[in-house]
PDB file of C-alpha atoms in Angstrom:
ATOM      1  CA  MET A   9       9.537 -31.637 -27.440  1.00 56.00           C
ATOM      2  CA  SER A  10      12.459 -30.281 -26.127  1.00 75.00           C
ATOM      3  CA  MET A  11      12.444 -28.295 -22.304  1.00 78.00           C
ATOM      4  CA  PHE A  12      14.070 -25.520 -24.574  1.00 81.00           C
ATOM      5  CA  LYS A  13      11.586 -25.020 -26.604  1.00 88.00           C
ATOM      6  CA  ILE A  14       9.368 -24.000 -23.653  1.00 91.00           C
ATOM      7  CA  PHE A  15      11.404 -20.965 -23.746  1.00 93.00           C
ATOM      8  CA  ASN A  16      11.449 -19.836 -27.355  1.00 92.00           C
ATOM      9  CA  VAL A  17       6.947 -20.939 -27.144  1.00 93.00           C
ATOM     10  CA  ALA A  18       6.554 -18.540 -24.585  1.00 95.00           C
ATOM     11  CA  GLY A  19       9.349 -15.893 -25.315  1.00 95.00           C
ATOM     12  CA  SER A  20       6.754 -15.458 -28.658  1.00 95.00           C
ATOM     13  CA  ALA A  21       4.270 -14.651 -25.865  1.00 96.00           C
ATOM     14  CA  VAL A  22       6.012 -12.026 -24.192  1.00 97.00           C
ATOM     15  CA  SER A  23       6.966 -10.303 -27.025  1.00 96.00           C
ATOM     16  CA  ALA A  24       3.963 -10.621 -28.634  1.00 97.00           C
ATOM     17  CA  GLN A  25       2.033  -8.992 -25.349  1.00 97.00           C
ATOM     18  CA  SER A  26       5.010  -6.220 -25.050  1.00 97.00           C
ATOM     19  CA  GLN A  27       3.491  -4.754 -28.892  1.00 97.00           C
ATOM     20  CA  ARG A  28      -0.130  -5.276 -27.363  1.00 97.00           C
ATOM     21  CA  LEU A  29       0.810  -3.000 -24.340  1.00 97.00           C
ATOM     22  CA  ASN A  30       2.818  -0.485 -26.852  1.00 97.00           C
ATOM     23  CA  VAL A  31      -0.046  -0.556 -28.372  1.00 97.00           C
ATOM     24  CA  VAL A  32      -2.571   0.129 -25.710  1.00 97.00           C
ATOM     25  CA  ALA A  33      -0.111   2.630 -23.922  1.00 97.00           C
ATOM     26  CA  SER A  34      -0.195   4.717 -27.679  1.00 96.00           C
ATOM     27  CA  ASN A  35      -4.274   3.859 -27.955  1.00 96.00           C
ATOM     28  CA  LEU A  36      -4.381   5.386 -23.855  1.00 97.00           C
ATOM     29  CA  ALA A  37      -1.854   8.772 -24.728  1.00 95.00           C
ATOM     30  CA  ASN A  38      -4.209   9.461 -27.817  1.00 94.00           C
ATOM     31  CA  ALA A  39      -7.609   9.058 -25.582  1.00 94.00           C
ATOM     32  CA  ASP A  40      -8.770  12.526 -25.478  1.00 91.00           C
ATOM     33  CA  THR A  41      -6.580  14.206 -28.577  1.00 92.00           C
ATOM     34  CA  VAL A  42      -8.452  16.498 -31.332  1.00 91.00           C
ATOM     35  CA  ALA A  43      -8.597  16.326 -34.909  1.00 78.00           C
ATOM     36  CA  GLY A  44      -5.310  18.441 -36.140  1.00 72.00           C
ATOM     37  CA  PRO A  45      -5.446  20.798 -38.952  1.00 69.00           C
ATOM     38  CA  ASP A  46      -5.922  18.070 -41.354  1.00 75.00           C
ATOM     39  CA  ARG A  47      -9.415  17.289 -39.524  1.00 75.00           C
ATOM     40  CA  ALA A  48      -8.496  14.223 -39.350  1.00 84.00           C
ATOM     41  CA  ALA A  49      -8.530  12.624 -35.496  1.00 89.00           C
ATOM     42  CA  TYR A  50      -6.251   9.718 -33.992  1.00 93.00           C
ATOM     43  CA  LYS A  51      -7.454   5.897 -34.436  1.00 95.00           C
ATOM     44  CA  ALA A  52      -7.264   3.442 -32.276  1.00 96.00           C
ATOM     45  CA  ARG A  53      -5.717   0.248 -32.883  1.00 97.00           C
ATOM     46  CA  GLN A  54      -5.035  -3.021 -32.115  1.00 96.00           C
ATOM     47  CA  VAL A  55      -2.848  -5.657 -32.660  1.00 97.00           C
ATOM     48  CA  VAL A  56      -4.021  -9.218 -34.746  1.00 97.00           C
ATOM     49  CA  PHE A  57      -2.002 -12.309 -33.229  1.00 97.00           C
ATOM     50  CA  THR A  58      -1.281 -14.796 -35.913  1.00 96.00           C
ATOM     51  CA  THR A  59       0.067 -18.712 -34.241  1.00 94.00           C
ATOM     52  CA  THR A  60       3.469 -19.418 -35.816  1.00 92.00           C
ATOM     53  CA  PRO A  61       4.822 -22.685 -35.960  1.00 90.00           C
ATOM     54  CA  MET A  62       8.328 -23.531 -33.777  1.00 85.00           C
ATOM     55  CA  GLY A  63       9.859 -25.475 -35.543  1.00 79.00           C
ATOM     56  CA  GLU A  64       8.583 -29.043 -34.027  1.00 75.00           C
ATOM     57  CA  VAL A  65       5.302 -30.765 -34.987  1.00 79.00           C
ATOM     58  CA  GLY A  66       2.803 -29.537 -32.427  1.00 81.00           C
ATOM     59  CA  THR A  67       4.785 -26.603 -31.353  1.00 87.00           C
ATOM     60  CA  ALA A  68       3.777 -23.017 -32.057  1.00 92.00           C
ATOM     61  CA  GLY A  69       3.999 -19.101 -30.320  1.00 93.00           C
ATOM     62  CA  VAL A  70       2.459 -16.496 -31.563  1.00 95.00           C
ATOM     63  CA  THR A  71       3.407 -12.954 -33.279  1.00 95.00           C
ATOM     64  CA  VAL A  72       1.529 -10.023 -33.660  1.00 96.00           C
ATOM     65  CA  SER A  73       0.814  -9.921 -37.619  1.00 96.00           C
ATOM     66  CA  GLN A  74      -0.416  -7.007 -38.294  1.00 96.00           C
ATOM     67  CA  VAL A  75      -1.829  -3.404 -35.917  1.00 97.00           C
ATOM     68  CA  THR A  76      -5.290  -2.437 -37.384  1.00 97.00           C
ATOM     69  CA  GLU A  77      -6.778   0.617 -37.677  1.00 95.00           C
ATOM     70  CA  ASP A  78     -10.396   1.202 -35.821  1.00 94.00           C
ATOM     71  CA  ASN A  79     -12.008   3.295 -39.106  1.00 92.00           C
ATOM     72  CA  SER A  80     -15.408   4.002 -36.602  1.00 93.00           C
ATOM     73  CA  PRO A  81     -16.036   7.897 -36.582  1.00 91.00           C
ATOM     74  CA  GLY A  82     -14.455   9.837 -33.456  1.00 90.00           C
ATOM     75  CA  ARG A  83     -16.064  11.063 -30.781  1.00 91.00           C
ATOM     76  CA  ARG A  84     -17.838  15.010 -31.969  1.00 92.00           C
ATOM     77  CA  VAL A  85     -18.594  16.857 -29.075  1.00 93.00           C
ATOM     78  CA  LEU A  86     -20.045  20.958 -29.355  1.00 95.00           C
ATOM     79  CA  ASP A  87     -17.961  23.137 -28.754  1.00 93.00           C
ATOM     80  CA  PRO A  88     -18.055  26.250 -31.075  1.00 94.00           C
ATOM     81  CA  LYS A  89     -15.426  28.400 -28.794  1.00 94.00           C
ATOM     82  CA  HIS A  90     -12.266  25.090 -29.067  1.00 91.00           C
ATOM     83  CA  PRO A  91      -9.360  26.157 -31.622  1.00 89.00           C
ATOM     84  CA  GLN A  92      -9.974  23.185 -33.850  1.00 87.00           C
ATOM     85  CA  ALA A  93     -13.990  23.283 -33.902  1.00 88.00           C
ATOM     86  CA  ASP A  94     -15.041  22.888 -37.273  1.00 87.00           C
ATOM     87  CA  ALA A  95     -17.633  25.610 -38.951  1.00 90.00           C
ATOM     88  CA  ASP A  96     -20.504  23.499 -37.219  1.00 93.00           C
ATOM     89  CA  GLY A  97     -18.771  24.237 -33.602  1.00 92.00           C
ATOM     90  CA  TYR A  98     -17.630  20.435 -33.398  1.00 92.00           C
ATOM     91  CA  VAL A  99     -14.410  19.399 -32.236  1.00 92.00           C
ATOM     92  CA  THR A 100     -13.508  16.166 -32.955  1.00 92.00           C
ATOM     93  CA  TYR A 101     -11.785  13.662 -30.822  1.00 94.00           C
ATOM     94  CA  SER A 102     -10.575  10.288 -30.904  1.00 95.00           C
ATOM     95  CA  ASN A 103     -12.239   6.948 -31.028  1.00 95.00           C
ATOM     96  CA  VAL A 104     -10.005   5.262 -28.302  1.00 96.00           C
ATOM     97  CA  ASN A 105     -12.610   3.674 -25.786  1.00 95.00           C
ATOM     98  CA  THR A 106     -10.668   4.071 -22.348  1.00 96.00           C
ATOM     99  CA  VAL A 107     -12.207   0.899 -20.647  1.00 97.00           C
ATOM    100  CA  GLU A 108     -12.040  -1.058 -23.846  1.00 96.00           C
ATOM    101  CA  GLU A 109      -8.077   0.300 -23.829  1.00 97.00           C
ATOM    102  CA  MET A 110      -7.835  -0.474 -19.866  1.00 97.00           C
ATOM    103  CA  VAL A 111      -9.558  -4.245 -20.316  1.00 97.00           C
ATOM    104  CA  ASN A 112      -6.393  -4.527 -23.230  1.00 96.00           C
ATOM    105  CA  MET A 113      -3.634  -3.257 -20.723  1.00 97.00           C
ATOM    106  CA  ILE A 114      -4.821  -5.650 -18.193  1.00 98.00           C
ATOM    107  CA  SER A 115      -5.422  -9.093 -20.141  1.00 97.00           C
ATOM    108  CA  ALA A 116      -2.436  -8.262 -21.917  1.00 97.00           C
ATOM    109  CA  SER A 117      -0.445  -7.737 -18.676  1.00 97.00           C
ATOM    110  CA  ARG A 118      -1.604 -10.980 -17.340  1.00 98.00           C
ATOM    111  CA  SER A 119      -0.604 -12.995 -20.805  1.00 97.00           C
ATOM    112  CA  TYR A 120       2.650 -11.302 -20.204  1.00 97.00           C
ATOM    113  CA  GLN A 121       2.862 -12.650 -16.055  1.00 97.00           C
ATOM    114  CA  ASN A 122       1.487 -16.135 -17.149  1.00 97.00           C
ATOM    115  CA  ASN A 123       4.263 -16.606 -19.278  1.00 96.00           C
ATOM    116  CA  ILE A 124       7.330 -15.298 -17.425  1.00 97.00           C
ATOM    117  CA  GLU A 125       5.485 -17.402 -14.915  1.00 97.00           C
ATOM    118  CA  VAL A 126       5.691 -20.032 -17.499  1.00 96.00           C
ATOM    119  CA  MET A 127       8.969 -20.052 -18.018  1.00 96.00           C
ATOM    120  CA  ASN A 128      10.881 -19.735 -14.649  1.00 97.00           C
ATOM    121  CA  THR A 129       9.047 -22.627 -13.442  1.00 96.00           C
ATOM    122  CA  ALA A 130      10.278 -24.839 -16.523  1.00 94.00           C
ATOM    123  CA  LYS A 131      13.843 -22.996 -14.976  1.00 95.00           C
ATOM    124  CA  SER A 132      13.604 -24.791 -12.122  1.00 95.00           C
ATOM    125  CA  LEU A 133      12.194 -28.081 -13.154  1.00 93.00           C
ATOM    126  CA  LEU A 134      15.553 -27.921 -15.523  1.00 91.00           C
ATOM    127  CA  MET A 135      17.784 -26.730 -12.227  1.00 92.00           C
ATOM    128  CA  LYS A 136      15.838 -29.573  -9.905  1.00 92.00           C
ATOM    129  CA  THR A 137      16.351 -32.197 -13.353  1.00 90.00           C
ATOM    130  CA  LEU A 138      20.196 -31.339 -12.757  1.00 88.00           C
ATOM    131  CA  GLN A 139      20.308 -32.065  -9.168  1.00 91.00           C
ATOM    132  CA  MET A 140      18.692 -34.972  -9.787  1.00 87.00           C
ATOM    133  CA  GLY A 141      21.877 -36.890 -10.476  1.00 77.00           C
ATOM    134  CA  GLN A 142      24.104 -35.085  -7.175  1.00 82.00           C
ATOM    135  CA  GLY A 143      24.136 -36.811  -4.185  1.00 67.00           C
ATOM    136  CA  GLY A 144      23.501 -34.942  -1.414  1.00 57.00           C
TER     137      GLY A 144
END
């Protein structure tokens, strides 16, 4: 495998984790939203990763194949005075679990950092390889 393929593989992971972070940010931004006039509350979203061959045998990267919605019911809170309360006095909030989203955010952030570190290490190795031929 060429040393340059490392950048393609790590770059695909960085791109995928970036998309994951965007989905986490969207979920966290809508964590405390209530159902609108259509009575549909925001549903948490999750990314699904897929292994993608990168040309040579044994080389694979990762891509986001789809973004799925969590169809679990939203949190219902009894608040008859709320303007969005239904006929029974319940307000439906989004089904975003902020603890899970924080774990997803930390995991995506660490994976992103690790792949950047892989690219920095590969760059350093390439630079040292170029310097091998130079007398010093």
